[in-house]
Coordinates of C-alpha atoms in Angstrom, one line a residue:
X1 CA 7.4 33.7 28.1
X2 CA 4.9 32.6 25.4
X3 CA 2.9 29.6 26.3
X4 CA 2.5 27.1 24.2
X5 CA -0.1 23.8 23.9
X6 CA 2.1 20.9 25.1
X7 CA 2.9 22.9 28.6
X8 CA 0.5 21.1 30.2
X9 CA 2.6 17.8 29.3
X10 CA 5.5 19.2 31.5
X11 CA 6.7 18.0 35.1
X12 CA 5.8 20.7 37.4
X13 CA 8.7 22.8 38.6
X14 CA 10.4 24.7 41.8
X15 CA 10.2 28.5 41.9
X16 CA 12.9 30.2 40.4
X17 CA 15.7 31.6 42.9
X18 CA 16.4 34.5 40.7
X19 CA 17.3 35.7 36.9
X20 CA 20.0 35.6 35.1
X21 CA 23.8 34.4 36.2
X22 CA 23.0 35.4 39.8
X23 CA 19.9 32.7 40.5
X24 CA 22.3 29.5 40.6
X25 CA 21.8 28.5 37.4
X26 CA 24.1 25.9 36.1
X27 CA 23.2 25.4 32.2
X28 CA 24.5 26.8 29.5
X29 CA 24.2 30.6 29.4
X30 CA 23.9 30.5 33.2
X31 CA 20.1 31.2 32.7
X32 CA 19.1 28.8 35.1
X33 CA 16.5 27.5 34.2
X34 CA 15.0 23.8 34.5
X35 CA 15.0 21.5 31.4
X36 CA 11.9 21.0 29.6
X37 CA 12.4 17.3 29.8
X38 CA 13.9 15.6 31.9
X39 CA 16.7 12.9 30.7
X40 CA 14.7 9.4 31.2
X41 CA 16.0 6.2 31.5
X42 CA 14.3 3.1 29.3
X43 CA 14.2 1.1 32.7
X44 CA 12.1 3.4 34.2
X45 CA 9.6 3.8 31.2
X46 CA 6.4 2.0 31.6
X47 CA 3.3 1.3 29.1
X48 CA 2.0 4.8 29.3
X49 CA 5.0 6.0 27.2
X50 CA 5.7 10.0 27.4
X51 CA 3.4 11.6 29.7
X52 CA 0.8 8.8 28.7
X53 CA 1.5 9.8 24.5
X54 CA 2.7 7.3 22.0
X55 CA 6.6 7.0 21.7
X56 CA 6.2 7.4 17.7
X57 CA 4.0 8.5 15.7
X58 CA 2.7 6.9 13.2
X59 CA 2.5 7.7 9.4
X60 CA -0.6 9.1 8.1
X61 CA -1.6 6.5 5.0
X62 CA -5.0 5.5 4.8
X63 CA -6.3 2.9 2.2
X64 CA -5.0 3.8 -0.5
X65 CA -1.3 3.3 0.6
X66 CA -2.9 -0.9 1.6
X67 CA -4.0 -1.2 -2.0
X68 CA -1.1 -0.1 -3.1
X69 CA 0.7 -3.0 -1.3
X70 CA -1.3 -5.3 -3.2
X71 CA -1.4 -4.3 -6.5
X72 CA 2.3 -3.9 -6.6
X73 CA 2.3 -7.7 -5.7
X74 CA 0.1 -8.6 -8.5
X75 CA 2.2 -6.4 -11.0
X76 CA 5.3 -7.6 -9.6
X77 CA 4.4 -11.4 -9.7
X78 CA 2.6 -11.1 -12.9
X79 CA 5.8 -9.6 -15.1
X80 CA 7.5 -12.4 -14.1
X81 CA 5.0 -15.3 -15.0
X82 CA 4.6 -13.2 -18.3
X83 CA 8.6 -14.0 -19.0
X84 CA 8.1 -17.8 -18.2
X85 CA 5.0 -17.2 -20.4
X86 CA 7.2 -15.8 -23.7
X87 CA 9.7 -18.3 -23.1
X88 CA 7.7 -20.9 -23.3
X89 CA 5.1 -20.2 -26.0
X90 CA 2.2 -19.7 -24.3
X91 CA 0.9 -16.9 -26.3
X92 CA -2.8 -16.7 -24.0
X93 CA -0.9 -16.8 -20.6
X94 CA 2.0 -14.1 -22.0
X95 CA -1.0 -11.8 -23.2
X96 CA -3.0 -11.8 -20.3
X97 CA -0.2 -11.6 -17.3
X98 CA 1.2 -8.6 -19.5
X99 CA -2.3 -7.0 -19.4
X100 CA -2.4 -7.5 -15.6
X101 CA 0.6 -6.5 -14.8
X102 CA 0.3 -2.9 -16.8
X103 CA -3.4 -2.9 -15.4
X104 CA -2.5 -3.4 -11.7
X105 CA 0.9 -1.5 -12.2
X106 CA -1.2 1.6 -13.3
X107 CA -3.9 1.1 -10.4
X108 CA -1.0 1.0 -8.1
X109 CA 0.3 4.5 -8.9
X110 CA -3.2 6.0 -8.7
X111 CA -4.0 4.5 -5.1
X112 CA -0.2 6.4 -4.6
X113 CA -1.5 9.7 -6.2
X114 CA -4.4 9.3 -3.8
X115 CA -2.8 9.2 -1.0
X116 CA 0.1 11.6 -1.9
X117 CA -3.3 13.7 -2.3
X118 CA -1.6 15.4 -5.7
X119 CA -0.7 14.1 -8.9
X120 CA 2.5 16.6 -8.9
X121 CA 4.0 14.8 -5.9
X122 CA 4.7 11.9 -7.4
X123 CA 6.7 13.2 -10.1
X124 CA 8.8 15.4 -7.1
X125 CA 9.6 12.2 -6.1
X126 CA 11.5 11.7 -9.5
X127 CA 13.7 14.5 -9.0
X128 CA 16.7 12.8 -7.4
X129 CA 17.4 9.1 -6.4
X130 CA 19.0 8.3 -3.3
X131 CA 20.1 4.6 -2.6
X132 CA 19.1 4.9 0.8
X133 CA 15.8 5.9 0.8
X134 CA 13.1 2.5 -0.4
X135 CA 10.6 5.7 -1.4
X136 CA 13.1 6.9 -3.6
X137 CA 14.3 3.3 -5.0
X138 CA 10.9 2.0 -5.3
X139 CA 9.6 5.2 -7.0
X140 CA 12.0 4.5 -9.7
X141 CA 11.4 1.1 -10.0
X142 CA 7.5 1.4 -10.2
X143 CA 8.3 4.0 -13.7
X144 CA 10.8 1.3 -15.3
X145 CA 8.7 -1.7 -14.6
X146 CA 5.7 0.0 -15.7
X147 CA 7.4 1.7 -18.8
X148 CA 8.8 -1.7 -20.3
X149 CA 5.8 -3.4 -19.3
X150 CA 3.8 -0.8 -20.9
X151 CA 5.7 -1.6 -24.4
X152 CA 5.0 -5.2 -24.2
X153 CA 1.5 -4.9 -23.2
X154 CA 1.2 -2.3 -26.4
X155 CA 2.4 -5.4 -28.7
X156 CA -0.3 -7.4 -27.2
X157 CA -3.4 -4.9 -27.3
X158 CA -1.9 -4.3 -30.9
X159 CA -2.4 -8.2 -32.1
X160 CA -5.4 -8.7 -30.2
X161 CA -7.5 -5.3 -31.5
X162 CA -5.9 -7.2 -35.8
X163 CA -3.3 -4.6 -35.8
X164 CA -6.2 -1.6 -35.8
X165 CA -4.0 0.5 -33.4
X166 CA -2.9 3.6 -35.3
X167 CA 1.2 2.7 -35.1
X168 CA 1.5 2.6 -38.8
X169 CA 5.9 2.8 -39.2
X170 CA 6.3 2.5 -35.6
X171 CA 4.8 -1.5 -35.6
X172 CA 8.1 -2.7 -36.7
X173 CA 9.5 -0.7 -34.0
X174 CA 7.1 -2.0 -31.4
X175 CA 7.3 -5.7 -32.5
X176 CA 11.3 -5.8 -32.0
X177 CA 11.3 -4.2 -28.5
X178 CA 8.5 -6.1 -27.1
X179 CA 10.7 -9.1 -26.2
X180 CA 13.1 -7.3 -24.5
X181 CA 10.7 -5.2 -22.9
X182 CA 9.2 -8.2 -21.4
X183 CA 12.6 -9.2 -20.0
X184 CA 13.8 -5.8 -19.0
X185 CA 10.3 -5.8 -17.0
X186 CA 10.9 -9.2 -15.4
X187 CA 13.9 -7.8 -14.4
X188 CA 12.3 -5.3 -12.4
X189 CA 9.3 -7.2 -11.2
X190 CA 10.7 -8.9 -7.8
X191 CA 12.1 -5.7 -6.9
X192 CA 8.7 -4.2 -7.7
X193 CA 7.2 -6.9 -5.5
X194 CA 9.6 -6.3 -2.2
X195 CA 10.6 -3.1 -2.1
X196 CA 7.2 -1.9 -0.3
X197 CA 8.3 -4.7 2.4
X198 CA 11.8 -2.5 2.8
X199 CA 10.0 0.7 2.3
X200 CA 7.8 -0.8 5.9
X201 CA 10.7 -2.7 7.7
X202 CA 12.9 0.9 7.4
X203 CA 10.0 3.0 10.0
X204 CA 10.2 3.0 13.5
X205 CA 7.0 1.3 13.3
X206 CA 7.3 -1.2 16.3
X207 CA 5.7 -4.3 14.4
X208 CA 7.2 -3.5 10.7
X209 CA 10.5 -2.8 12.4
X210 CA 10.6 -6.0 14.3
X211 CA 9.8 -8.2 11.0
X212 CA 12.1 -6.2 8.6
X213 CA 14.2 -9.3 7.7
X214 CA 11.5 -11.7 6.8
X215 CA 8.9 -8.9 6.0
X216 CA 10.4 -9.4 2.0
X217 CA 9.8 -13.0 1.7
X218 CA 6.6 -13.0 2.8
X219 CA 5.4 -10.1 0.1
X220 CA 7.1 -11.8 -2.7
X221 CA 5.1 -15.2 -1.6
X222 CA 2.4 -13.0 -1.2
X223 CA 2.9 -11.9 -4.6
X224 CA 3.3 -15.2 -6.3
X225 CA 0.0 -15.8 -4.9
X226 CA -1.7 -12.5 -5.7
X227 CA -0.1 -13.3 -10.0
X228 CA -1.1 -16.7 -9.9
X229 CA -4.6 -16.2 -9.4
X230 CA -5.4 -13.6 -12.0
X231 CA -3.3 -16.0 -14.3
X232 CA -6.4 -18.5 -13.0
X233 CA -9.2 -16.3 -13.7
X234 CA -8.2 -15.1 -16.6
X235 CA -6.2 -18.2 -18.6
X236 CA -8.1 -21.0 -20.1
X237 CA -6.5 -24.0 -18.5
X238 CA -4.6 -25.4 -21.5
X239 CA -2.5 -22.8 -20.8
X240 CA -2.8 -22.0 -17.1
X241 CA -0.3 -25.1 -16.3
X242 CA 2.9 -22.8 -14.8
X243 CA 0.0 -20.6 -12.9
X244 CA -0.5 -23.6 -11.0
X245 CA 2.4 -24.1 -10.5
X246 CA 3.2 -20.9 -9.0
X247 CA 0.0 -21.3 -6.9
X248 CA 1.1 -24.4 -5.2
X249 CA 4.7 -23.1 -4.3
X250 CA 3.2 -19.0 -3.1
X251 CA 1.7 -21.2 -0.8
X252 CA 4.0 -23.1 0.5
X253 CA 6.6 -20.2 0.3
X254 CA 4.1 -17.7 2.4
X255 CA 3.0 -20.1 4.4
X256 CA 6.9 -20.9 5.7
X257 CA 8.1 -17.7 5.5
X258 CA 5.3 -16.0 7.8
X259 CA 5.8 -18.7 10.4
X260 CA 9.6 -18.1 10.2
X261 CA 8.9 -14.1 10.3
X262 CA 6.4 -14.9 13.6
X263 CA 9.8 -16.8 15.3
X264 CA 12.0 -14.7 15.0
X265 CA 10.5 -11.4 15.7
X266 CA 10.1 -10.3 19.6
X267 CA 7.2 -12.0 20.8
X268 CA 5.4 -8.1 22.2
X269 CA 6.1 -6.3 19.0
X270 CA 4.2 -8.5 16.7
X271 CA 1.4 -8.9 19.2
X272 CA -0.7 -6.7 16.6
X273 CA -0.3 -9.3 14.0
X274 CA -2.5 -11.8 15.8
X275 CA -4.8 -9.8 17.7
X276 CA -7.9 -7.4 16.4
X277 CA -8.7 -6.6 12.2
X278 CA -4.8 -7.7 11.5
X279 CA -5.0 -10.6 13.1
X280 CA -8.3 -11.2 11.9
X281 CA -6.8 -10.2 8.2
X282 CA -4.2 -12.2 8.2
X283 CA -5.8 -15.7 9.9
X284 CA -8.2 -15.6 6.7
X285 CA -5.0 -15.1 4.5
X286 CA -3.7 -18.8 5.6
X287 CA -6.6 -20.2 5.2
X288 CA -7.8 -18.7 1.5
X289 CA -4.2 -19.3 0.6
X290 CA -4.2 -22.8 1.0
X291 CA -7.4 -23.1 -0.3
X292 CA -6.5 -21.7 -3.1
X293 CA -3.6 -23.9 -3.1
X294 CA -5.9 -27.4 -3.1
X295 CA -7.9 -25.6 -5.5
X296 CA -4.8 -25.0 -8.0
X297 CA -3.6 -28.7 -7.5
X298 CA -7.7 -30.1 -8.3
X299 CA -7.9 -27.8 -11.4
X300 CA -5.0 -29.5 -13.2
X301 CA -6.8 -32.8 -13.0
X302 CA -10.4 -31.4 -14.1
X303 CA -11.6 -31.0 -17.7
X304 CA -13.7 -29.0 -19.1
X305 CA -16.3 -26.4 -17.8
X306 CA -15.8 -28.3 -14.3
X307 CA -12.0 -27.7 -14.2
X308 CA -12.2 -23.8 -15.7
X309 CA -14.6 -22.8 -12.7
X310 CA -12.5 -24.9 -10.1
X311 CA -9.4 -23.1 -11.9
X312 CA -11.5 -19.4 -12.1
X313 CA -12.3 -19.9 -8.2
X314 CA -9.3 -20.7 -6.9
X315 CA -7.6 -17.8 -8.6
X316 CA -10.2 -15.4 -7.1
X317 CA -9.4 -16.9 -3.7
X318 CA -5.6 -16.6 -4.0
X319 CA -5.9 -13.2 -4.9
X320 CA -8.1 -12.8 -1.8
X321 CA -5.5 -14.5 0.5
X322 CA -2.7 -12.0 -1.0
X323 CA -5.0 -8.7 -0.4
X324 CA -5.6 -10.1 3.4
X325 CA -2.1 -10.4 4.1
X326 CA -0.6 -7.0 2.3
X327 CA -3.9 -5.4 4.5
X328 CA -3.3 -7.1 7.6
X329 CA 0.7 -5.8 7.7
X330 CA -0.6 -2.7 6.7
X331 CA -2.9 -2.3 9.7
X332 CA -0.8 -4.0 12.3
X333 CA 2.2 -1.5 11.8
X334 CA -0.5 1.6 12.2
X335 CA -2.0 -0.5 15.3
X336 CA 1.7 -1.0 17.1
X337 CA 2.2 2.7 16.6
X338 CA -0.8 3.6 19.2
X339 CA 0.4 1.4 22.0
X340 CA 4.0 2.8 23.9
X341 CA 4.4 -0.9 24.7
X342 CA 5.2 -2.2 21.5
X343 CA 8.0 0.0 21.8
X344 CA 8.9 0.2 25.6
X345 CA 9.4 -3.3 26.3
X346 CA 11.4 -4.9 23.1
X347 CA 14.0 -1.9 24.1
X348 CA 14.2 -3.2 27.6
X349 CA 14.4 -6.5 26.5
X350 CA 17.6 -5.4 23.9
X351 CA 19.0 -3.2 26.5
X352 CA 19.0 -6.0 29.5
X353 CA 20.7 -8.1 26.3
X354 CA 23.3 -6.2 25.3
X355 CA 24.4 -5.5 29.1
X356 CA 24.3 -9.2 29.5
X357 CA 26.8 -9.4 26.6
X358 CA 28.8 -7.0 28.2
X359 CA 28.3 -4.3 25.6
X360 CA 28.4 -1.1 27.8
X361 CA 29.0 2.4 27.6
X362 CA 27.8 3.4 23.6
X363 CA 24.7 5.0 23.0
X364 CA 22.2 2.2 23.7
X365 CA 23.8 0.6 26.9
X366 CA 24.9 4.2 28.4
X367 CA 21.6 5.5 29.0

């Protein structure tokens, strides 16, 4: 028999009796041989997992995929403060979340090409779409969003460079779609802001698993966040007024909806959200975010130099918040992957639950 590298992970075994039908052997084939592994119950699993290896494994994304997280966020919450923007008037606030949004959008799917580690396999991802698969939905959604915001930002680079860009018949063209580009974008932005939460919450990561309901509301506050404070940095503050805004409720909104994600996840499995670099990530989020918050609220009230560096600093800071908490998710799911108990121990605790209820006998329960 050919040996192979995980033999020395198996359970020693008796001598063999004989060969074939005639040595007692009762599987199938009447071989009779032992089985490789033997059927283990989840009550008698302990921290060490399988044969002291990690119960999943966990995906290999680096950086890249972390930054990716972000700027989606900014993208996502910048397309839709440009619609408020265009619907509103503000010409300086429209121009400059459409810029950011096509700018971060565009970062994004490099840090994905990265990590993909070739161009080409991105565009495989584009050869179907499958409903149920967030890589496939959110692949789709990254090319429309960045398409239609790609039109609207055109329109703006076009008045800002004095109509120099060579568009000659197509200007016309370019100056009817840009409002419904905008829209169409805006349209796609909150998607383009959560989906990377589904794309998490849908692994058998222990701590993304356990936070997949709330994981959403807490990127699109996250987002809000991230939006309003490049609107703050880059928006004189005449026109920076619905940034604010936005500021002050991303931080109440991620504020409320991480301690409602923390309450209603099991208590083990999101153990690597307060503990190490996450929890050391994400600690510093709650505190730049609602820095960045007071910050926000004491800009509106400024004038002057005084209030645009208040205004430009407070931006910075929200952006930092938003990058702390996308990175500290991002490393607590990769963190709950190397430890068997974030796994072990919330399936004991569902298990001893469901016998409790009296659910018995289906493929949990019947163990």
């Amino acid at each position: 028999m050919t040996s192979s590298e995980f033999d020395q992970f198996r359970p020693p075994r008796a001598p063999r009796k004989g060969k074939g039908r005639k040595g007692g052997g009762k599987g199938k084939g009447g071989r009779g041989d032992d089985l490789m592994v033997p059927q283990v119950e989840v009550e008698h699993l302990d921290a060490r997992g399988y044969y002291g290896h990690p119960v999943v494994k966990a995906p290999p994304w680096e950086w890249p995929v972390g930054a990716y997280l972000f700027l989606g966020g900014v993208a996502g919450g910048s397309g839709l403060l440009a619609l408020g923007a265009q619907l509103t008037g503000r010409t300086v606030l429209r121009r400059n979340t459409r810029l950011t949004a096509l700018g971060a959008a565009g970062l994004g799917a490099v840090a994905l090409m990265v990590d993909l580690g070739r161009p080409e396999r991105f565009l495989h991802m584009l050869r179907t779409f499958k409903v149920t698969s967030p890589m496939s939905v959110g692949s789709w959604i990254l090319v429309g969003y960045s398409s239609f915001i790609g039109v609207a930002a055109v329109g703006e680079v076009d008045r800002l460079t004095a109509d120099r860009l060579p568009l000659r018949p197509l200007r016309p063209v370019l100056r009817a779609a840009e409002g419904p580009a905008g829209i169409a974008a805006a349209g796609l932005a909150a998607p383009l802001a959560a989906y990377t939460a589904v794309l998490l919450g849908d692994t058998a990561m222990p701590t993304w698993n356990a936070v997949h309901r709330d994981l959403p509301f807490v990127f699109v506050s996250s987002a809000s966040l991230a939006a309003a404070g490049a609107a703050l940095v880059t928006t004189p503050g005449q026109e920076a007024g619905p940034a604010r805004t936005l500021a002050v409720l991303g931080v109440i909104g991620d504020v409320v909806a991480t301690r409602v994600m923390e309450k209603r996840a099991d208590p083990v499995a999101i153990e690597p959200l307060h503990h190490g670099t996450p929890g050391k990530l994400l600690r510093w989020a709650e505190r730049l975010a609602v820095a960045g918050g007071v910050g926000a609220l004491l800009a509106g009230g400024r004038r002057g130099r005084v209030r645009g560096g208040v205004a430009a600093l407070s931006g910075a800071t929200l952006l930092a918040a938003s990058a702390c908490t996308r990175f500290g998710v991002f490393e607590a799911g990769l963190e709950s992957a190397a430890d068997p108990r974030y796994t072990i121990e919330p399936q004991k605790r569902r298990l001893a639950r469901r016998r409790a209820e009296g659910i018995t006998g289906d493929s949990i329960t019947g163990l």
